[in-house]
């Protein structure tokens, strides 16, 4: 637990000290949705006032109805968080789904 505390401190220190950090992209496995470890990261980003956008990955690995559900749950979570971008990106590297949108989001974040 001491190691975890030290890492959290280092990560928070890194996030707070990076004015050039425009936005973080948080990758979330769509098969599982937002897990507790993801929430910890989101909380750290919120506390450090670092803008971030959630990206659902592996969208091809679940049914379309499940993808709609996990996307909506993720969007609801994003609306509750002060540093979260409201739009959720959905991707599948296997089929290239959402990859152009992800690239555009990266360009937008660094522009």
CSV table of C-alpha atoms in Angstrom, one decimal:
chain,number,residue,atom,x,y,z
A,1,UNK,CA,0.0,0.0,0.0
A,2,UNK,CA,2.9,2.4,0.6
A,3,UNK,CA,4.1,1.8,-3.0
A,4,UNK,CA,0.6,2.6,-4.3
A,5,UNK,CA,0.5,5.8,-2.2
A,6,UNK,CA,3.9,6.9,-3.5
A,7,UNK,CA,2.8,6.2,-7.1
A,8,UNK,CA,-0.4,8.3,-6.6
A,9,UNK,CA,1.6,11.1,-5.2
A,10,UNK,CA,4.1,11.0,-8.1
A,11,UNK,CA,1.2,10.9,-10.6
A,12,UNK,CA,-0.6,13.7,-9.0
A,13,UNK,CA,2.6,15.8,-8.9
A,14,UNK,CA,3.2,15.0,-12.6
A,15,UNK,CA,-0.3,16.0,-13.6
A,16,UNK,CA,-0.3,19.2,-11.6
A,17,UNK,CA,3.0,20.3,-12.9
A,18,UNK,CA,2.2,19.9,-16.6
A,19,UNK,CA,0.7,23.1,-18.1
A,20,UNK,CA,1.4,21.7,-21.6
A,21,UNK,CA,-0.8,18.7,-20.9
A,22,UNK,CA,-3.9,19.7,-22.8
A,23,UNK,CA,-6.0,16.6,-22.4
A,24,UNK,CA,-5.6,13.0,-21.4
A,25,UNK,CA,-7.4,10.1,-23.1
A,26,UNK,CA,-8.6,7.4,-20.7
A,27,UNK,CA,-9.0,4.0,-22.4
A,28,UNK,CA,-11.8,1.9,-21.0
A,29,UNK,CA,-12.5,-1.7,-22.1
A,30,UNK,CA,-16.0,-1.7,-23.4
A,31,UNK,CA,-16.4,-5.3,-22.3
A,32,UNK,CA,-16.2,-4.2,-18.7
A,33,UNK,CA,-17.2,-0.6,-18.6
A,34,UNK,CA,-15.7,1.8,-16.0
A,35,UNK,CA,-14.0,-0.3,-13.3
A,36,UNK,CA,-12.9,0.9,-9.9
A,37,UNK,CA,-9.3,1.4,-11.0
A,38,UNK,CA,-10.6,3.6,-13.9
A,39,UNK,CA,-12.6,5.6,-11.4
A,40,UNK,CA,-9.4,6.2,-9.4
A,41,UNK,CA,-7.7,7.6,-12.5
A,42,UNK,CA,-10.7,9.8,-13.3
A,43,UNK,CA,-10.7,11.1,-9.7
A,44,UNK,CA,-7.0,11.9,-10.0
A,45,UNK,CA,-7.5,13.8,-13.2
A,46,UNK,CA,-10.5,15.7,-11.8
A,47,UNK,CA,-8.5,16.7,-8.7
A,48,UNK,CA,-5.6,17.8,-10.8
A,49,UNK,CA,-8.0,19.7,-13.1
A,50,UNK,CA,-6.6,17.9,-16.2
A,51,UNK,CA,-9.2,17.7,-19.0
A,52,UNK,CA,-9.7,14.2,-20.2
A,53,UNK,CA,-11.8,12.2,-22.6
A,54,UNK,CA,-13.0,8.7,-22.2
A,55,UNK,CA,-12.4,6.2,-25.0
A,56,UNK,CA,-14.2,2.9,-25.1
A,57,UNK,CA,-12.0,0.2,-26.7
A,58,UNK,CA,-12.8,-3.2,-28.1
A,59,UNK,CA,-16.2,-2.2,-29.2
A,60,UNK,CA,-16.2,-5.2,-31.7
A,61,UNK,CA,-16.0,-7.6,-28.8
A,62,UNK,CA,-19.6,-7.0,-27.4
A,63,UNK,CA,-23.1,-7.0,-28.8
A,64,UNK,CA,-24.4,-3.8,-30.3
A,65,UNK,CA,-27.1,-3.5,-27.6
A,66,UNK,CA,-24.4,-3.9,-24.9
A,67,UNK,CA,-22.3,-1.3,-26.6
A,68,UNK,CA,-25.2,1.2,-26.5
A,69,UNK,CA,-25.7,0.5,-22.8
A,70,UNK,CA,-22.0,0.8,-21.8
A,71,UNK,CA,-21.7,4.0,-23.9
A,72,UNK,CA,-24.7,5.5,-22.2
A,73,UNK,CA,-23.4,4.5,-18.7
A,74,UNK,CA,-20.0,6.0,-19.6
A,75,UNK,CA,-21.6,9.3,-20.8
A,76,UNK,CA,-23.6,9.5,-17.6
A,77,UNK,CA,-20.4,9.1,-15.6
A,78,UNK,CA,-18.7,11.8,-17.8
A,79,UNK,CA,-21.4,14.3,-17.1
A,80,UNK,CA,-20.8,13.9,-13.3
A,81,UNK,CA,-17.1,14.7,-13.6
A,82,UNK,CA,-15.8,18.3,-13.7
A,83,UNK,CA,-12.8,17.6,-16.0
A,84,UNK,CA,-14.3,15.1,-18.3
A,85,UNK,CA,-15.1,15.8,-22.0
A,86,UNK,CA,-18.8,15.1,-22.4
A,87,UNK,CA,-18.5,13.1,-25.7
A,88,UNK,CA,-17.4,9.5,-25.5
A,89,UNK,CA,-15.3,7.9,-28.2
A,90,UNK,CA,-16.0,4.3,-29.2
A,91,UNK,CA,-13.3,2.4,-31.0
A,92,UNK,CA,-12.4,-1.0,-32.4
A,93,UNK,CA,-8.8,-1.4,-33.6
A,94,UNK,CA,-9.8,-4.7,-35.4
A,95,UNK,CA,-12.3,-2.9,-37.7
A,96,UNK,CA,-10.9,0.6,-37.5
A,97,UNK,CA,-14.2,1.8,-36.0
A,98,UNK,CA,-13.8,5.2,-34.4
A,99,UNK,CA,-10.1,5.5,-35.2
A,100,UNK,CA,-10.5,8.6,-37.5
A,101,UNK,CA,-12.6,10.2,-34.7
A,102,UNK,CA,-9.9,9.3,-32.1
A,103,UNK,CA,-7.2,10.8,-34.3
A,104,UNK,CA,-9.3,14.0,-34.7
A,105,UNK,CA,-9.7,14.2,-30.9
A,106,UNK,CA,-5.9,14.0,-30.5
A,107,UNK,CA,-5.4,16.8,-33.1
A,108,UNK,CA,-8.1,18.9,-31.4
A,109,UNK,CA,-6.5,18.3,-28.0
A,110,UNK,CA,-3.0,19.5,-29.1
A,111,UNK,CA,-4.2,22.4,-31.3
